[in-house]
């Protein structure tokens, strides 16, 4: 049985950084599921059609990491048919041996409800805005407004809203360095591995 790690949380909380570090550490595959929604938003046209016909090329399009692509992703992600079209791909990825890490908003609640480890990564709004502004070379105030708008939409939608699974471990990265955050995540994973035997 593959080992599955689900990492959810709001934008710029540090979940992507943690997911990449865990993938390198344990030799697991990593799927940034936000990229799927970003690719659907960036295709334009009918988002349901785009989600059903997503290709590897779509995931390599330039500009997918921009703040605008994040907003477009958040909007198409509220459409139930878009989400439904992406479920199977994500679950197939999660079944990869020896293990897989998926990060997003609904991994622990909807995509992999039986994941071996579920982390819900958070950080305060200002810290997240500062991180995203530094990463994109953008204005901090603008990033703050965009993150809040996106989080509000992602949390309020009817289908698979952003929320922690009942059995998720919350990891607040506000006051942590990257190394400290990764160490805390590694400890949670090692504990679950030991429990599984
Ligand atoms: O993780 P990200 O910032 O790249 O995600 C972009 C948007 O995609 C996010 O605002 C909401 C949506 N998303 C989602 O609804 N479910 C996921 N599992 C991942 C992302």
PDB file of C-alpha atoms and ligand atoms in Angstrom:
ATOM      1  CA  UNK A   1       0.000   0.000   0.000  1.00  0.00           C
ATOM      2  CA  UNK A   2       1.447   3.377  -0.960  1.00  0.00           C
ATOM      3  CA  UNK A   3       1.946   5.974   1.756  1.00  0.00           C
ATOM      4  CA  UNK A   4      -0.155   9.086   1.167  1.00  0.00           C
ATOM      5  CA  UNK A   5       0.454  12.559   2.541  1.00  0.00           C
ATOM      6  CA  UNK A   6      -2.287  15.185   2.178  1.00  0.00           C
ATOM      7  CA  UNK A   7      -1.305  18.821   2.665  1.00  0.00           C
ATOM      8  CA  UNK A   8      -3.956  21.513   2.621  1.00  0.00           C
ATOM      9  CA  UNK A   9      -4.098  25.146   3.560  1.00  0.00           C
ATOM     10  CA  UNK A  10      -4.646  28.683   2.300  1.00  0.00           C
ATOM     11  CA  UNK A  11      -2.512  30.410  -0.330  1.00  0.00           C
ATOM     12  CA  UNK A  12       1.147  31.085   0.556  1.00  0.00           C
ATOM     13  CA  UNK A  13       0.925  29.230   3.871  1.00  0.00           C
ATOM     14  CA  UNK A  14       4.061  27.256   2.999  1.00  0.00           C
ATOM     15  CA  UNK A  15       2.368  24.012   1.952  1.00  0.00           C
ATOM     16  CA  UNK A  16       4.104  23.849  -1.438  1.00  0.00           C
ATOM     17  CA  UNK A  17       7.549  24.323   0.102  1.00  0.00           C
ATOM     18  CA  UNK A  18       6.828  21.668   2.721  1.00  0.00           C
ATOM     19  CA  UNK A  19       5.417  19.273   0.117  1.00  0.00           C
ATOM     20  CA  UNK A  20       8.510  19.584  -2.099  1.00  0.00           C
ATOM     21  CA  UNK A  21      10.843  19.061   0.868  1.00  0.00           C
ATOM     22  CA  UNK A  22       8.936  15.957   2.009  1.00  0.00           C
ATOM     23  CA  UNK A  23       8.958  14.559  -1.536  1.00  0.00           C
ATOM     24  CA  UNK A  24      12.758  14.918  -1.700  1.00  0.00           C
ATOM     25  CA  UNK A  25      13.237  13.497   1.786  1.00  0.00           C
ATOM     26  CA  UNK A  26      11.062  10.398   1.379  1.00  0.00           C
ATOM     27  CA  UNK A  27      11.421   9.843  -2.374  1.00  0.00           C
ATOM     28  CA  UNK A  28       7.685  10.257  -2.988  1.00  0.00           C
ATOM     29  CA  UNK A  29       5.916  11.810  -5.966  1.00  0.00           C
ATOM     30  CA  UNK A  30       4.492  15.302  -5.464  1.00  0.00           C
ATOM     31  CA  UNK A  31       1.421  16.794  -7.118  1.00  0.00           C
ATOM     32  CA  UNK A  32       0.717  20.510  -6.741  1.00  0.00           C
ATOM     33  CA  UNK A  33      -3.033  20.278  -7.331  1.00  0.00           C
ATOM     34  CA  UNK A  34      -3.397  24.070  -7.470  1.00  0.00           C
ATOM     35  CA  UNK A  35      -1.583  23.882 -10.774  1.00  0.00           C
ATOM     36  CA  UNK A  36      -4.471  21.853 -12.245  1.00  0.00           C
ATOM     37  CA  UNK A  37      -6.964  24.607 -11.375  1.00  0.00           C
ATOM     38  CA  UNK A  38      -4.547  27.298 -12.553  1.00  0.00           C
ATOM     39  CA  UNK A  39      -4.205  25.495 -15.895  1.00  0.00           C
ATOM     40  CA  UNK A  40      -7.993  25.233 -16.261  1.00  0.00           C
ATOM     41  CA  UNK A  41      -8.411  28.955 -15.503  1.00  0.00           C
ATOM     42  CA  UNK A  42      -5.636  29.893 -17.937  1.00  0.00           C
ATOM     43  CA  UNK A  43      -7.115  27.912 -20.852  1.00  0.00           C
ATOM     44  CA  UNK A  44     -10.047  30.296 -21.097  1.00  0.00           C
ATOM     45  CA  UNK A  45     -13.326  29.319 -22.734  1.00  0.00           C
ATOM     46  CA  UNK A  46     -15.577  26.771 -21.037  1.00  0.00           C
ATOM     47  CA  UNK A  47     -13.807  25.715 -17.805  1.00  0.00           C
ATOM     48  CA  UNK A  48     -15.642  22.373 -17.567  1.00  0.00           C
ATOM     49  CA  UNK A  49     -14.505  21.458 -21.067  1.00  0.00           C
ATOM     50  CA  UNK A  50     -10.978  22.623 -20.198  1.00  0.00           C
ATOM     51  CA  UNK A  51     -10.896  20.469 -17.055  1.00  0.00           C
ATOM     52  CA  UNK A  52     -12.097  17.412 -18.974  1.00  0.00           C
ATOM     53  CA  UNK A  53      -9.461  17.890 -21.672  1.00  0.00           C
ATOM     54  CA  UNK A  54      -6.469  19.027 -19.641  1.00  0.00           C
ATOM     55  CA  UNK A  55      -3.130  17.975 -21.167  1.00  0.00           C
ATOM     56  CA  UNK A  56       0.435  17.915 -19.789  1.00  0.00           C
ATOM     57  CA  UNK A  57       1.161  20.887 -22.085  1.00  0.00           C
ATOM     58  CA  UNK A  58      -1.475  22.933 -20.247  1.00  0.00           C
ATOM     59  CA  UNK A  59       0.393  22.360 -16.983  1.00  0.00           C
ATOM     60  CA  UNK A  60       3.577  23.765 -18.505  1.00  0.00           C
ATOM     61  CA  UNK A  61       2.077  27.020 -19.754  1.00  0.00           C
ATOM     62  CA  UNK A  62       3.993  30.168 -18.789  1.00  0.00           C
ATOM     63  CA  UNK A  63       2.396  32.510 -16.280  1.00  0.00           C
ATOM     64  CA  UNK A  64       0.542  29.892 -14.238  1.00  0.00           C
ATOM     65  CA  UNK A  65       2.218  31.074 -11.017  1.00  0.00           C
ATOM     66  CA  UNK A  66       1.018  34.672 -11.371  1.00  0.00           C
ATOM     67  CA  UNK A  67      -1.457  36.270  -8.984  1.00  0.00           C
ATOM     68  CA  UNK A  68      -3.959  36.656 -11.863  1.00  0.00           C
ATOM     69  CA  UNK A  69      -3.751  32.930 -12.638  1.00  0.00           C
ATOM     70  CA  UNK A  70      -4.363  32.247  -8.938  1.00  0.00           C
ATOM     71  CA  UNK A  71      -7.540  34.327  -8.990  1.00  0.00           C
ATOM     72  CA  UNK A  72      -8.772  32.655 -12.175  1.00  0.00           C
ATOM     73  CA  UNK A  73      -8.018  29.254 -10.611  1.00  0.00           C
ATOM     74  CA  UNK A  74      -9.991  30.092  -7.495  1.00  0.00           C
ATOM     75  CA  UNK A  75     -12.997  31.084  -9.633  1.00  0.00           C
ATOM     76  CA  UNK A  76     -13.073  27.934 -11.783  1.00  0.00           C
ATOM     77  CA  UNK A  77     -12.398  25.805  -8.680  1.00  0.00           C
ATOM     78  CA  UNK A  78     -15.829  26.740  -7.340  1.00  0.00           C
ATOM     79  CA  UNK A  79     -17.529  24.929 -10.261  1.00  0.00           C
ATOM     80  CA  UNK A  80     -18.487  21.387  -9.131  1.00  0.00           C
ATOM     81  CA  UNK A  81     -18.109  19.880 -12.645  1.00  0.00           C
ATOM     82  CA  UNK A  82     -14.565  21.252 -12.893  1.00  0.00           C
ATOM     83  CA  UNK A  83     -13.647  19.629  -9.577  1.00  0.00           C
ATOM     84  CA  UNK A  84     -15.301  16.356 -10.554  1.00  0.00           C
ATOM     85  CA  UNK A  85     -13.314  16.203 -13.791  1.00  0.00           C
ATOM     86  CA  UNK A  86     -10.026  16.425 -11.860  1.00  0.00           C
ATOM     87  CA  UNK A  87     -10.720  13.879  -9.096  1.00  0.00           C
ATOM     88  CA  UNK A  88      -9.668  10.714 -10.898  1.00  0.00           C
ATOM     89  CA  UNK A  89      -6.314  12.092 -12.040  1.00  0.00           C
ATOM     90  CA  UNK A  90      -5.483  13.180  -8.489  1.00  0.00           C
ATOM     91  CA  UNK A  91      -6.505   9.839  -6.954  1.00  0.00           C
ATOM     92  CA  UNK A  92      -4.473   7.926  -9.519  1.00  0.00           C
ATOM     93  CA  UNK A  93      -1.462  10.056  -8.647  1.00  0.00           C
ATOM     94  CA  UNK A  94      -2.057   9.414  -4.939  1.00  0.00           C
ATOM     95  CA  UNK A  95      -1.937   5.659  -5.562  1.00  0.00           C
ATOM     96  CA  UNK A  96       1.632   5.822  -6.902  1.00  0.00           C
ATOM     97  CA  UNK A  97       4.272   3.666  -5.164  1.00  0.00           C
ATOM     98  CA  UNK A  98       6.101   4.037  -2.855  1.00  0.00           C
ATOM     99  CA  UNK A  99       4.080   7.065  -1.808  1.00  0.00           C
ATOM    100  CA  UNK A 100       2.698  10.405  -2.864  1.00  0.00           C
ATOM    101  CA  UNK A 101       2.247  13.899  -1.536  1.00  0.00           C
ATOM    102  CA  UNK A 102      -0.597  16.052  -2.811  1.00  0.00           C
ATOM    103  CA  UNK A 103      -1.045  19.651  -1.771  1.00  0.00           C
ATOM    104  CA  UNK A 104      -4.159  21.739  -2.266  1.00  0.00           C
ATOM    105  CA  UNK A 105      -7.372  22.664  -0.482  1.00  0.00           C
ATOM    106  CA  UNK A 106      -9.468  19.477  -0.356  1.00  0.00           C
ATOM    107  CA  UNK A 107      -6.896  16.684  -0.345  1.00  0.00           C
ATOM    108  CA  UNK A 108      -7.502  15.501   3.211  1.00  0.00           C
ATOM    109  CA  UNK A 109     -11.256  16.014   3.044  1.00  0.00           C
ATOM    110  CA  UNK A 110     -12.252  14.846  -0.464  1.00  0.00           C
ATOM    111  CA  UNK A 111      -9.431  13.526  -2.651  1.00  0.00           C
ATOM    112  CA  UNK A 112      -7.575  11.342  -0.112  1.00  0.00           C
ATOM    113  CA  UNK A 113      -9.781  11.024   2.971  1.00  0.00           C
ATOM    114  CA  UNK A 114      -7.784   7.931   4.016  1.00  0.00           C
ATOM    115  CA  UNK A 115      -4.355   9.592   3.727  1.00  0.00           C
ATOM    116  CA  UNK A 116      -1.740   8.340   6.207  1.00  0.00           C
ATOM    117  CA  UNK A 117      -0.815  11.889   7.197  1.00  0.00           C
ATOM    118  CA  UNK A 118      -2.909  15.032   6.864  1.00  0.00           C
ATOM    119  CA  UNK A 119      -1.349  18.418   7.451  1.00  0.00           C
ATOM    120  CA  UNK A 120      -3.273  21.675   7.477  1.00  0.00           C
ATOM    121  CA  UNK A 121      -0.711  24.432   6.995  1.00  0.00           C
ATOM    122  CA  UNK A 122      -1.578  27.968   8.059  1.00  0.00           C
ATOM    123  CA  UNK A 123       0.154  31.317   8.623  1.00  0.00           C
ATOM    124  CA  UNK A 124      -1.232  34.732   9.465  1.00  0.00           C
ATOM    125  CA  UNK A 125      -2.466  36.901   6.594  1.00  0.00           C
ATOM    126  CA  UNK A 126       0.293  39.503   6.697  1.00  0.00           C
ATOM    127  CA  UNK A 127       3.048  36.906   6.749  1.00  0.00           C
ATOM    128  CA  UNK A 128       1.509  35.145   3.765  1.00  0.00           C
ATOM    129  CA  UNK A 129       1.117  38.411   1.843  1.00  0.00           C
ATOM    130  CA  UNK A 130       4.750  39.308   2.561  1.00  0.00           C
ATOM    131  CA  UNK A 131       5.952  35.910   1.323  1.00  0.00           C
ATOM    132  CA  UNK A 132       3.884  36.043  -1.854  1.00  0.00           C
ATOM    133  CA  UNK A 133       4.921  39.658  -2.575  1.00  0.00           C
ATOM    134  CA  UNK A 134       8.598  38.696  -2.246  1.00  0.00           C
ATOM    135  CA  UNK A 135       8.125  35.625  -4.437  1.00  0.00           C
ATOM    136  CA  UNK A 136       6.313  37.468  -7.241  1.00  0.00           C
ATOM    137  CA  UNK A 137       7.992  40.884  -6.855  1.00  0.00           C
ATOM    138  CA  UNK A 138       4.541  42.357  -6.234  1.00  0.00           C
ATOM    139  CA  UNK A 139       3.012  44.907  -3.862  1.00  0.00           C
ATOM    140  CA  UNK A 140       2.354  43.586  -0.351  1.00  0.00           C
ATOM    141  CA  UNK A 141      -0.947  45.397   0.144  1.00  0.00           C
ATOM    142  CA  UNK A 142      -2.246  44.152  -3.183  1.00  0.00           C
ATOM    143  CA  UNK A 143      -1.171  40.591  -2.340  1.00  0.00           C
ATOM    144  CA  UNK A 144      -2.931  40.818   1.019  1.00  0.00           C
ATOM    145  CA  UNK A 145      -6.189  41.880  -0.608  1.00  0.00           C
ATOM    146  CA  UNK A 146      -5.913  39.131  -3.246  1.00  0.00           C
ATOM    147  CA  UNK A 147      -5.086  36.391  -0.741  1.00  0.00           C
ATOM    148  CA  UNK A 148      -8.023  37.371   1.443  1.00  0.00           C
ATOM    149  CA  UNK A 149     -10.379  37.418  -1.524  1.00  0.00           C
ATOM    150  CA  UNK A 150      -9.145  34.020  -2.719  1.00  0.00           C
ATOM    151  CA  UNK A 151      -9.275  32.410   0.747  1.00  0.00           C
ATOM    152  CA  UNK A 152     -12.793  33.738   1.303  1.00  0.00           C
ATOM    153  CA  UNK A 153     -13.972  32.274  -2.019  1.00  0.00           C
ATOM    154  CA  UNK A 154     -12.156  28.964  -1.486  1.00  0.00           C
ATOM    155  CA  UNK A 155     -13.581  28.614   2.035  1.00  0.00           C
ATOM    156  CA  UNK A 156     -17.159  29.644   1.227  1.00  0.00           C
ATOM    157  CA  UNK A 157     -17.799  27.506  -1.862  1.00  0.00           C
ATOM    158  CA  UNK A 158     -20.326  24.707  -1.527  1.00  0.00           C
ATOM    159  CA  UNK A 159     -18.211  21.956  -3.095  1.00  0.00           C
ATOM    160  CA  UNK A 160     -15.009  20.840  -1.346  1.00  0.00           C
ATOM    161  CA  UNK A 161     -14.352  24.083   0.534  1.00  0.00           C
ATOM    162  CA  UNK A 162     -11.002  24.854   2.129  1.00  0.00           C
ATOM    163  CA  UNK A 163     -11.157  23.397   5.637  1.00  0.00           C
ATOM    164  CA  UNK A 164      -9.104  21.023   7.777  1.00  0.00           C
ATOM    165  CA  UNK A 165     -10.069  17.355   7.882  1.00  0.00           C
ATOM    166  CA  UNK A 166     -11.141  16.245  11.341  1.00  0.00           C
ATOM    167  CA  UNK A 167      -7.954  14.212  11.728  1.00  0.00           C
ATOM    168  CA  UNK A 168      -5.542  16.801  10.260  1.00  0.00           C
ATOM    169  CA  UNK A 169      -2.559  18.119  12.184  1.00  0.00           C
ATOM    170  CA  UNK A 170      -2.439  21.915  12.006  1.00  0.00           C
ATOM    171  CA  UNK A 171       0.975  23.408  11.345  1.00  0.00           C
ATOM    172  CA  UNK A 172       1.254  27.175  11.854  1.00  0.00           C
ATOM    173  CA  UNK A 173       4.314  28.416   9.940  1.00  0.00           C
ATOM    174  CA  UNK A 174       3.959  32.107  10.889  1.00  0.00           C
ATOM    175  CA  UNK A 175       6.937  32.159  13.236  1.00  0.00           C
ATOM    176  CA  UNK A 176       8.842  29.238  11.714  1.00  0.00           C
ATOM    177  CA  UNK A 177      11.805  29.225   9.348  1.00  0.00           C
ATOM    178  CA  UNK A 178      11.496  26.922   6.330  1.00  0.00           C
ATOM    179  CA  UNK A 179      13.767  24.381   8.038  1.00  0.00           C
ATOM    180  CA  UNK A 180      11.679  24.447  11.218  1.00  0.00           C
ATOM    181  CA  UNK A 181       8.443  23.994   9.274  1.00  0.00           C
ATOM    182  CA  UNK A 182       9.910  21.104   7.280  1.00  0.00           C
ATOM    183  CA  UNK A 183      11.262  19.475  10.462  1.00  0.00           C
ATOM    184  CA  UNK A 184       7.798  19.614  12.048  1.00  0.00           C
ATOM    185  CA  UNK A 185       6.240  18.044   8.944  1.00  0.00           C
ATOM    186  CA  UNK A 186       8.930  15.336   8.798  1.00  0.00           C
ATOM    187  CA  UNK A 187       8.248  14.500  12.455  1.00  0.00           C
ATOM    188  CA  UNK A 188       4.524  14.076  11.749  1.00  0.00           C
ATOM    189  CA  UNK A 189       5.264  11.817   8.764  1.00  0.00           C
ATOM    190  CA  UNK A 190       7.812   9.690  10.656  1.00  0.00           C
ATOM    191  CA  UNK A 191       5.354   9.228  13.505  1.00  0.00           C
ATOM    192  CA  UNK A 192       2.693   7.998  11.073  1.00  0.00           C
ATOM    193  CA  UNK A 193       5.199   5.700   9.339  1.00  0.00           C
ATOM    194  CA  UNK A 194       6.199   4.184  12.672  1.00  0.00           C
ATOM    195  CA  UNK A 195       2.537   3.681  13.573  1.00  0.00           C
ATOM    196  CA  UNK A 196       1.909   1.894  10.273  1.00  0.00           C
ATOM    197  CA  UNK A 197       4.952  -0.319  10.821  1.00  0.00           C
TER     198      UNK A 197
HETATM  199  O1  LIG B   1      -2.520  26.327  -4.354  1.00  0.00           O
HETATM  200  P1  LIG B   1      -2.757  27.427  -5.421  1.00  0.00           P
HETATM  201  O2  LIG B   1      -2.620  28.800  -4.847  1.00  0.00           O
HETATM  202  O3  LIG B   1      -1.909  27.224  -6.621  1.00  0.00           O
HETATM  203  O4  LIG B   1      -4.288  27.222  -5.869  1.00  0.00           O
HETATM  204  C1  LIG B   1      -4.922  28.086  -6.778  1.00  0.00           C
HETATM  205  C2  LIG B   1      -6.429  28.022  -6.573  1.00  0.00           C
HETATM  206  O5  LIG B   1      -6.903  26.734  -6.986  1.00  0.00           O
HETATM  207  C3  LIG B   1      -6.906  28.197  -5.133  1.00  0.00           C
HETATM  208  O6  LIG B   1      -7.191  29.553  -4.829  1.00  0.00           O
HETATM  209  C4  LIG B   1      -8.142  27.339  -5.075  1.00  0.00           C
HETATM  210  C5  LIG B   1      -7.945  26.284  -6.140  1.00  0.00           C
HETATM  211  N1  LIG B   1      -7.617  24.965  -5.598  1.00  0.00           N
HETATM  212  C6  LIG B   1      -8.657  24.182  -5.147  1.00  0.00           C
HETATM  213  O7  LIG B   1      -9.802  24.631  -5.142  1.00  0.00           O
HETATM  214  N2  LIG B   1      -8.426  22.906  -4.732  1.00  0.00           N
HETATM  215  C7  LIG B   1      -7.187  22.408  -4.703  1.00  0.00           C
HETATM  216  N3  LIG B   1      -6.996  21.148  -4.284  1.00  0.00           N
HETATM  217  C8  LIG B   1      -6.100  23.209  -5.117  1.00  0.00           C
HETATM  218  C9  LIG B   1      -6.342  24.504  -5.547  1.00  0.00           C
END
